[in-house]
């Protein structure tokens, strides 16, 4: 965890409202793992005041990158930084995905949530593990992601606006792959509704290990403001425990967060 | 370290006037990868209660114009855990540690003071009588001068450690309240805690924060904080620890000129972990430029010039 | 004009909920080259006193994080001049004009009310009991519930025009004060006036504003304003005119959901003279999107949802 | 007085920390007079919140320009706007210089204060009036101004850092021109200290008419906030009257503001 003034190499729109930002950040690069995030300072104005958390989209050769969607003022400001400028970032933050010793690895991304899974896909690829990428989208706005993935990665996508009979939800994609008793690790990143659906499909099954990345509004990003509370089950204690998405997360075992809801 | 920056809060010696603001710095550990914690004048712990508290549910932090609203609700693992798990880290620090305490009833505070009094690693107590995020009480103490007198004098009997009363800005006359703290034997007051505010989610048509209201901090509140410190300085003679929106060296200097003998940094830590280093540097340069040989000689100068 | 936006403050009918905040819009003339003044629901005049006042000396306005501090000091040409020179312009307007009055003593307010009561161009009185920039008084009224009762009931006898009491946020319990205004016969309360703040010129080592303290307004104070409106709405049943940092349609909607029946725009006029047009447009779109057929049905909804 | 979204044509550094900004602003162009100013919105952030007042530096062919010095955050932000972008401006504001029927016109500018005098110089030139430009500076940082002035304009400058014997203050430049009994109009723009010095030199003399541009922190810029108060003498009243720099000013007859101080 360190603060770095990272030089912007690329900050380019790759799809409507979606930007790819690549930073020279050797310190953070060398410490980062898939699922972790950085905290970006948007400049000297007090408005907006806080840093913005962004997952690490990929990390290669002293560079880290971020894929972000312009949804508000902060991301809008970010999109206007030019290459060559420097960004004050903190990272890598949080606990990323734990790569499990399973025979299959399923990466399930919902929309922009897919960002950290790209880094994970490359990591799995480097480790020669068998992986499948499942992408859920509203229309086709995230199809470009394929270009950022290892070229030989098995890849499926669903679109909410698909005609009947075609996969509309990520669970439509997933279902056919669940028959096999193979031990499978699921890495999920998207809206919480998606996690619930995935859980209903395979939460109870022992040969699945599911991790989910939890999104919370963040203050500090480093564990001191307690703004990013997540309730987790923590057996043998009855009461849920309050942990921090920015330190104990953002990645949690699915069961810790959602098991009570099944 | 530069001895020009030394300052005193009661019997508490600080190498420089910069303290962490309670609740914004954990107990320091998290920030130790960004800077040497000994750069601070002292460390104020997150708010401690007798029992562990899980804090408020729902959204707890939201950004507002030049500020943030928080409704953490005093989440903390309780005094027991603090003494067992966190003191070992804190006692290795060579700067003073100030324990911030909060409770629902006066006897909670008494019990906390009793438990902390014998702990050598704790150099002083900061009494939070003003947390806006606990429904059961807290705020009630902070707005009532008689209760401030009561709680301060009761704690005064329990401990000889410097006793700092942390005041809420959500009152008509903060000076009157500070005066009661002084009369009852407090060694210092610290102000301001957060301003009570709220935000509404207009799509859901309901309050955005889980706890409905929250505490406003950050640059937005700075002019209010500065005014209160200026005002209280004219009414009491014990030291003031000033805070509320300090982010730059200029702000810290303004608070000191207004009458603060030390200043605390809160929200800024979330944005710029190196703020204490930059602010310390700025104060030193300012003192050089204006020929101040001690921090003490700066305190409250904005009043003197006015009278001249 | 869209009748969905109609709202009522006592007997005062407004075509839409947007009012100018006193002291930020002159008497409208200056802005008439940017927009049709009839776009407003009503016009609140700058603060009027019996005699002319030259206001405070020194610096009067300074920018702060997401806000401004002002210490104008109620500069105005006095009631005489107002009646003679400004009423002719105001009486040509086809929207209600609300006269904002201020004084040092209760009888100043009484005299002002007596002079304004017979003026047809003045549709209502807004009583500023809370201007922080006049040393002699004003603020004292605003922080004292008994005095609020007193002044409201005395003015109530003098005029049948809608009587709006403008409350200061610099108090412990704004609800208690609003309640006294209601009991004494006020038709509405408006809040918030500015938060007391200050800024220090660290090079000169003295307060930056000529009057030492000033009033904080603008986006920085919005969360505090919203909280107070939400809080007061639960305590009184007369209408609330909400203000404090509103700059966008979203803000105005939030204030209405919190309980404001009308909202006033102040500081934003200095930045974006077209704000009332944009905000009006936004409210209409919001109402369409959420199926509101009248503004009235939106007022205070942030409370209902919560109880549900 | 109107609000215009003006397209930026040029926003270029012309000397260290000094920028020349040219805007396409036909509405404000057609209404403006030398000495008036515009009020510039710096963007959508609340910090800084207020517009920034800037004198009109020149106005030609549907364009107005501004010469500004980066002294703080607002001007720093302004310096980063790119050509092609649009600026929300209000103007023209205030009462500018009144061109007097005198045989000579002296323009006295102190540093960045010289900006509105450039516009005035062009106006006098268009009207074929005899004018002299006096420029006071600390070092030589404003010498570039000459390039923006009518080429045949008589031009003198002083530098505070000059060697002994050379003009250091604007009053050193002015003094030799005061012997003549010619009726002269002085138009001054600079720090108030400069106005006092000029006043001491020629404030009492009847054949001089002096106008000064008064700098005040501004809120609204249009006359409603009363933040920009200036005390002026207003005979026959004894008491000074409070007027607004943004409406009754920024240009005032010297005597109204400074006569009491002689
Ligand atoms: C650990 C983590 C990793 C993230 N990684 C990415 C990423 O890789 N790519 C990406 O595009 N985004 C990511 N996000 C989300 C991103 O941080 C927000 O979209 C961004 O902060 C919004 O900033 P803004 O100023 O543009 O929007 P704002 O104007 O602040 O907000 C726009 C809208 O989003 C809401 N909002 C703001 N923050 C959050 C939040 N954390 N959770 C839910 N709602 C919120 C606001 O209420 C508002 O409705 C991540 C968030 C977290 C916590
Ligand atoms: C009518 C008028 C015309 C002007 N014309 C020009 C011009 O043509 N070119 C130009 O470069 N500048 C001009 N100025 C000054 C210009 O408006 C300020 O320099 C600018 O607003 C500073 O903004 P900032 O955010 O960069 O500085 P800030 O960060 O706001 O302030 C920097 C420093 O300047 C001080 N300051 C801010 N505003 C003023 C003020 N109005 N008077 C005195 N001190 C102030 C602050 O206290 C601070 O010390 C004019 C001002 C007025 C009132
Ligand atoms: C997230 C957060 C948590 C806080 N928790 C506490 C607390 O536990 N006890 C306390 O006395 N003050 C608490 N405060 C108040 C700060 O210590 C400080 O008084 C206030 O934030 C103003 O300073 P700032 O503007 O520099 O943040 C908290 C503030 C924030 C932002
Ligand atoms: C420059 C200025 C002058 C003001 N003058 C008055 C006044 O004369 N009377 C009054 O009741 N309120 C006055 N106010 C307060 C405003 O009417 C309003 O209550 C406050 O500014 C909060 O709203 P805002 O944040 O939208 O500006 C003044 C505010 C400003 C900024
Ligand atoms: S964001 Fe501050 S503790 Fe997680
Ligand atoms: S700047 Fe507002 S009245 Fe002049």
mmCIF file of N, CA, C and O in Angstrom, chain C residues 178-239:
data_model
loop_
_atom_site.group_PDB
_atom_site.id
_atom_site.type_symbol
_atom_site.label_atom_id
_atom_site.label_comp_id
_atom_site.label_asym_id
_atom_site.label_seq_id
_atom_site.Cartn_x
_atom_site.Cartn_y
_atom_site.Cartn_z
ATOM 1 N N UNK C 178 -38.931 27.453 15.886
ATOM 2 C CA UNK C 178 -39.976 27.440 14.862
ATOM 3 C C UNK C 178 -41.351 27.280 15.511
ATOM 4 O O UNK C 178 -42.331 27.910 15.118
ATOM 5 N N UNK C 179 -41.377 26.448 16.534
ATOM 6 C CA UNK C 179 -42.628 26.183 17.235
ATOM 7 C C UNK C 179 -43.196 27.457 17.866
ATOM 8 O O UNK C 179 -44.401 27.705 17.833
ATOM 9 N N UNK C 180 -42.327 28.277 18.422
ATOM 10 C CA UNK C 180 -42.782 29.533 19.026
ATOM 11 C C UNK C 180 -43.331 30.469 17.962
ATOM 12 O O UNK C 180 -44.317 31.178 18.189
ATOM 13 N N UNK C 181 -42.686 30.486 16.807
ATOM 14 C CA UNK C 181 -43.189 31.331 15.720
ATOM 15 C C UNK C 181 -44.588 30.868 15.324
ATOM 16 O O UNK C 181 -45.504 31.673 15.153
ATOM 17 N N UNK C 182 -44.746 29.558 15.208
ATOM 18 C CA UNK C 182 -46.057 29.017 14.841
ATOM 19 C C UNK C 182 -47.106 29.372 15.888
ATOM 20 O O UNK C 182 -48.184 29.863 15.570
ATOM 21 N N UNK C 183 -46.762 29.160 17.152
ATOM 22 C CA UNK C 183 -47.720 29.435 18.234
ATOM 23 C C UNK C 183 -48.151 30.882 18.264
ATOM 24 O O UNK C 183 -49.276 31.212 18.614
ATOM 25 N N UNK C 184 -47.202 31.754 17.913
ATOM 26 C CA UNK C 184 -47.497 33.180 17.987
ATOM 27 C C UNK C 184 -48.230 33.673 16.742
ATOM 28 O O UNK C 184 -48.496 34.866 16.622
ATOM 29 N N UNK C 185 -48.506 32.766 15.819
ATOM 30 C CA UNK C 185 -49.347 33.161 14.690
ATOM 31 C C UNK C 185 -48.644 33.382 13.371
ATOM 32 O O UNK C 185 -49.231 33.939 12.443
ATOM 33 N N UNK C 186 -47.393 32.969 13.260
ATOM 34 C CA UNK C 186 -46.716 33.102 11.971
ATOM 35 C C UNK C 186 -47.403 32.216 10.931
ATOM 36 O O UNK C 186 -47.947 31.163 11.278
ATOM 37 N N UNK C 187 -47.382 32.654 9.668
ATOM 38 C CA UNK C 187 -47.967 31.854 8.600
ATOM 39 C C UNK C 187 -46.978 30.852 8.043
ATOM 40 O O UNK C 187 -47.366 29.894 7.377
ATOM 41 N N UNK C 188 -45.699 31.135 8.238
ATOM 42 C CA UNK C 188 -44.666 30.246 7.695
ATOM 43 C C UNK C 188 -43.346 30.585 8.376
ATOM 44 O O UNK C 188 -43.203 31.632 9.013
ATOM 45 N N UNK C 189 -42.411 29.672 8.267
ATOM 46 C CA UNK C 189 -41.036 30.002 8.657
ATOM 47 C C UNK C 189 -40.166 29.820 7.425
ATOM 48 O O UNK C 189 -40.480 29.017 6.542
ATOM 49 N N UNK C 190 -39.094 30.598 7.355
ATOM 50 C CA UNK C 190 -38.127 30.306 6.300
ATOM 51 C C UNK C 190 -36.795 30.041 6.956
ATOM 52 O O UNK C 190 -36.455 30.618 7.983
ATOM 53 N N UNK C 191 -36.074 29.099 6.404
ATOM 54 C CA UNK C 191 -34.788 28.726 6.937
ATOM 55 C C UNK C 191 -34.035 27.997 5.831
ATOM 56 O O UNK C 191 -34.661 27.370 4.998
ATOM 57 N N UNK C 192 -32.687 28.153 5.847
ATOM 58 C CA UNK C 192 -31.912 28.777 6.895
ATOM 59 C C UNK C 192 -31.333 30.114 6.431
ATOM 60 O O UNK C 192 -31.101 30.303 5.237
ATOM 61 N N UNK C 193 -31.112 30.983 7.378
ATOM 62 C CA UNK C 193 -30.254 32.119 7.121
ATOM 63 C C UNK C 193 -28.823 31.590 7.145
ATOM 64 O O UNK C 193 -28.612 30.388 7.246
ATOM 65 N N UNK C 194 -27.860 32.446 7.090
ATOM 66 C CA UNK C 194 -26.474 31.980 6.970
ATOM 67 C C UNK C 194 -25.903 31.445 8.287
ATOM 68 O O UNK C 194 -26.319 31.845 9.366
ATOM 69 N N UNK C 195 -24.947 30.536 8.157
ATOM 70 C CA UNK C 195 -24.204 30.023 9.313
ATOM 71 C C UNK C 195 -23.098 31.008 9.658
ATOM 72 O O UNK C 195 -22.393 31.499 8.782
ATOM 73 N N UNK C 196 -22.924 31.245 10.934
ATOM 74 C CA UNK C 196 -21.892 32.183 11.366
ATOM 75 C C UNK C 196 -20.509 31.568 11.125
ATOM 76 O O UNK C 196 -20.215 30.470 11.595
ATOM 77 N N UNK C 197 -19.677 32.302 10.407
ATOM 78 C CA UNK C 197 -18.339 31.795 10.122
ATOM 79 C C UNK C 197 -17.326 32.918 10.053
ATOM 80 O O UNK C 197 -17.687 34.097 10.174
ATOM 81 N N UNK C 198 -16.080 32.564 9.879
ATOM 82 C CA UNK C 198 -15.077 33.610 9.675
ATOM 83 C C UNK C 198 -13.906 33.067 8.869
ATOM 84 O O UNK C 198 -13.772 31.870 8.642
ATOM 85 N N UNK C 199 -13.065 33.980 8.466
ATOM 86 C CA UNK C 199 -11.869 33.633 7.705
ATOM 87 C C UNK C 199 -10.776 34.547 8.249
ATOM 88 O O UNK C 199 -11.051 35.685 8.636
ATOM 89 N N UNK C 200 -9.535 34.025 8.286
ATOM 90 C CA UNK C 200 -8.444 34.845 8.807
ATOM 91 C C UNK C 200 -7.428 35.109 7.711
ATOM 92 O O UNK C 200 -7.112 34.220 6.923
ATOM 93 N N UNK C 201 -6.978 36.336 7.629
ATOM 94 C CA UNK C 201 -5.908 36.697 6.708
ATOM 95 C C UNK C 201 -4.602 36.407 7.436
ATOM 96 O O UNK C 201 -4.189 37.150 8.323
ATOM 97 N N UNK C 202 -3.961 35.309 7.066
ATOM 98 C CA UNK C 202 -2.812 34.876 7.865
ATOM 99 C C UNK C 202 -1.589 35.757 7.622
ATOM 100 O O UNK C 202 -0.684 35.789 8.448
ATOM 101 N N UNK C 203 -1.539 36.472 6.530
ATOM 102 C CA UNK C 203 -0.399 37.380 6.330
ATOM 103 C C UNK C 203 -0.554 38.612 7.218
ATOM 104 O O UNK C 203 0.394 39.063 7.839
ATOM 105 N N UNK C 204 -1.762 39.122 7.284
ATOM 106 C CA UNK C 204 -2.030 40.279 8.157
ATOM 107 C C UNK C 204 -2.265 39.850 9.600
ATOM 108 O O UNK C 204 -2.327 40.698 10.490
ATOM 109 N N UNK C 205 -2.476 38.594 9.828
ATOM 110 C CA UNK C 205 -2.799 38.064 11.150
ATOM 111 C C UNK C 205 -4.022 38.733 11.755
ATOM 112 O O UNK C 205 -4.008 39.153 12.923
ATOM 113 N N UNK C 206 -5.027 38.845 10.991
ATOM 114 C CA UNK C 206 -6.283 39.370 11.526
ATOM 115 C C UNK C 206 -7.471 38.855 10.715
ATOM 116 O O UNK C 206 -7.299 38.346 9.610
ATOM 117 N N UNK C 207 -8.653 38.998 11.276
ATOM 118 C CA UNK C 207 -9.832 38.518 10.554
ATOM 119 C C UNK C 207 -9.919 39.184 9.182
ATOM 120 O O UNK C 207 -9.603 40.363 9.033
ATOM 121 N N UNK C 208 -10.324 38.413 8.194
ATOM 122 C CA UNK C 208 -10.326 38.930 6.828
ATOM 123 C C UNK C 208 -11.496 39.876 6.585
ATOM 124 O O UNK C 208 -11.351 40.894 5.909
ATOM 125 N N UNK C 209 -12.647 39.546 7.130
ATOM 126 C CA UNK C 209 -13.819 40.395 6.912
ATOM 127 C C UNK C 209 -13.761 41.617 7.815
ATOM 128 O O UNK C 209 -13.338 41.540 8.974
ATOM 129 N N UNK C 210 -14.196 42.731 7.277
ATOM 130 C CA UNK C 210 -14.215 43.957 8.064
ATOM 131 C C UNK C 210 -14.963 43.774 9.372
ATOM 132 O O UNK C 210 -14.585 44.312 10.411
ATOM 133 N N UNK C 211 -16.006 42.968 9.329
ATOM 134 C CA UNK C 211 -16.845 42.780 10.507
ATOM 135 C C UNK C 211 -16.457 41.544 11.329
ATOM 136 O O UNK C 211 -17.242 41.056 12.130
ATOM 137 N N UNK C 212 -15.260 41.034 11.122
ATOM 138 C CA UNK C 212 -14.742 39.844 11.817
ATOM 139 C C UNK C 212 -15.491 38.577 11.398
ATOM 140 O O UNK C 212 -14.910 37.697 10.778
ATOM 141 N N UNK C 213 -16.769 38.478 11.762
ATOM 142 C CA UNK C 213 -17.515 37.288 11.369
ATOM 143 C C UNK C 213 -18.449 37.603 10.210
ATOM 144 O O UNK C 213 -18.744 38.760 9.923
ATOM 145 N N UNK C 214 -18.889 36.569 9.554
ATOM 146 C CA UNK C 214 -19.810 36.761 8.443
ATOM 147 C C UNK C 214 -20.736 35.573 8.345
ATOM 148 O O UNK C 214 -20.706 34.665 9.177
ATOM 149 N N UNK C 215 -21.553 35.586 7.320
ATOM 150 C CA UNK C 215 -22.541 34.524 7.158
ATOM 151 C C UNK C 215 -22.158 33.606 6.024
ATOM 152 O O UNK C 215 -21.897 34.055 4.918
ATOM 153 N N UNK C 216 -22.138 32.321 6.316
ATOM 154 C CA UNK C 216 -21.765 31.321 5.315
ATOM 155 C C UNK C 216 -23.009 30.868 4.553
ATOM 156 O O UNK C 216 -24.020 30.514 5.157
ATOM 157 N N UNK C 217 -22.912 30.865 3.246
ATOM 158 C CA UNK C 217 -24.014 30.398 2.407
ATOM 159 C C UNK C 217 -23.437 29.616 1.236
ATOM 160 O O UNK C 217 -22.220 29.507 1.099
ATOM 161 N N UNK C 218 -24.301 29.086 0.417
ATOM 162 C CA UNK C 218 -23.848 28.326 -0.753
ATOM 163 C C UNK C 218 -23.850 26.833 -0.493
ATOM 164 O O UNK C 218 -24.206 26.371 0.595
ATOM 165 N N UNK C 219 -23.443 26.052 -1.510
ATOM 166 C CA UNK C 219 -23.529 24.587 -1.435
ATOM 167 C C UNK C 219 -22.955 23.987 -0.157
ATOM 168 O O UNK C 219 -23.470 22.974 0.333
ATOM 169 N N UNK C 220 -21.905 24.580 0.394
ATOM 170 C CA UNK C 220 -21.281 24.034 1.602
ATOM 171 C C UNK C 220 -22.295 23.805 2.715
ATOM 172 O O UNK C 220 -22.173 22.852 3.482
ATOM 173 N N UNK C 221 -23.276 24.674 2.837
ATOM 174 C CA UNK C 221 -24.208 24.592 3.962
ATOM 175 C C UNK C 221 -25.434 23.727 3.663
ATOM 176 O O UNK C 221 -26.270 23.505 4.540
ATOM 177 N N UNK C 222 -25.531 23.257 2.445
ATOM 178 C CA UNK C 222 -26.756 22.554 2.045
ATOM 179 C C UNK C 222 -27.135 21.397 2.961
ATOM 180 O O UNK C 222 -28.300 21.282 3.378
ATOM 181 N N UNK C 223 -26.185 20.527 3.352
ATOM 182 C CA UNK C 223 -26.594 19.411 4.214
ATOM 183 C C UNK C 223 -27.148 19.874 5.564
ATOM 184 O O UNK C 223 -28.042 19.232 6.117
ATOM 185 N N UNK C 224 -26.622 20.980 6.068
ATOM 186 C CA UNK C 224 -27.110 21.507 7.347
ATOM 187 C C UNK C 224 -28.522 22.067 7.164
ATOM 188 O O UNK C 224 -29.425 21.822 7.976
ATOM 189 N N UNK C 225 -28.717 22.810 6.085
ATOM 190 C CA UNK C 225 -30.030 23.388 5.806
ATOM 191 C C UNK C 225 -31.079 22.292 5.658
ATOM 192 O O UNK C 225 -32.164 22.348 6.252
ATOM 193 N N UNK C 226 -30.735 21.287 4.895
ATOM 194 C CA UNK C 226 -31.674 20.197 4.622
ATOM 195 C C UNK C 226 -32.055 19.489 5.923
ATOM 196 O O UNK C 226 -33.226 19.195 6.164
ATOM 197 N N UNK C 227 -31.079 19.263 6.760
ATOM 198 C CA UNK C 227 -31.342 18.613 8.043
ATOM 199 C C UNK C 227 -32.298 19.451 8.887
ATOM 200 O O UNK C 227 -33.214 18.935 9.520
ATOM 201 N N UNK C 228 -32.085 20.763 8.900
ATOM 202 C CA UNK C 228 -32.935 21.610 9.733
ATOM 203 C C UNK C 228 -34.373 21.632 9.221
ATOM 204 O O UNK C 228 -35.325 21.642 9.996
ATOM 205 N N UNK C 229 -34.522 21.642 7.906
ATOM 206 C CA UNK C 229 -35.864 21.648 7.328
ATOM 207 C C UNK C 229 -36.572 20.336 7.648
ATOM 208 O O UNK C 229 -37.735 20.318 8.052
ATOM 209 N N UNK C 230 -35.844 19.252 7.488
ATOM 210 C CA UNK C 230 -36.387 17.925 7.805
ATOM 211 C C UNK C 230 -36.847 17.869 9.261
ATOM 212 O O UNK C 230 -37.925 17.374 9.587
ATOM 213 N N UNK C 231 -36.014 18.427 10.125
ATOM 214 C CA UNK C 231 -36.264 18.405 11.559
ATOM 215 C C UNK C 231 -37.462 19.291 11.928
ATOM 216 O O UNK C 231 -38.369 18.875 12.651
ATOM 217 N N UNK C 232 -37.479 20.498 11.388
ATOM 218 C CA UNK C 232 -38.554 21.440 11.719
ATOM 219 C C UNK C 232 -39.891 20.935 11.169
ATOM 220 O O UNK C 232 -40.935 21.099 11.801
ATOM 221 N N UNK C 233 -39.841 20.287 10.016
ATOM 222 C CA UNK C 233 -41.075 19.766 9.412
ATOM 223 C C UNK C 233 -41.809 18.820 10.357
ATOM 224 O O UNK C 233 -43.030 18.746 10.347
ATOM 225 N N UNK C 234 -41.071 18.112 11.168
ATOM 226 C CA UNK C 234 -41.691 17.165 12.104
ATOM 227 C C UNK C 234 -42.302 17.866 13.302
ATOM 228 O O UNK C 234 -43.035 17.259 14.070
ATOM 229 N N UNK C 235 -41.940 19.155 13.478
ATOM 230 C CA UNK C 235 -42.378 19.827 14.694
ATOM 231 C C UNK C 235 -43.467 20.877 14.503
ATOM 232 O O UNK C 235 -44.122 21.256 15.443
ATOM 233 N N UNK C 236 -43.618 21.378 13.282
ATOM 234 C CA UNK C 236 -44.631 22.405 13.079
ATOM 235 C C UNK C 236 -45.543 22.018 11.925
ATOM 236 O O UNK C 236 -45.227 21.134 11.142
ATOM 237 N N UNK C 237 -46.692 22.704 11.845
ATOM 238 C CA UNK C 237 -47.546 22.382 10.700
ATOM 239 C C UNK C 237 -47.724 23.554 9.752
ATOM 240 O O UNK C 237 -48.381 23.394 8.717
ATOM 241 N N UNK C 238 -47.182 24.723 10.061
ATOM 242 C CA UNK C 238 -47.217 25.802 9.067
ATOM 243 C C UNK C 238 -46.141 25.529 8.008
ATOM 244 O O UNK C 238 -45.197 24.770 8.247
ATOM 245 N N UNK C 239 -46.305 26.148 6.830
ATOM 246 C CA UNK C 239 -45.360 25.882 5.735
ATOM 247 C C UNK C 239 -43.937 26.330 6.039
ATOM 248 O O UNK C 239 -43.716 27.268 6.818
#
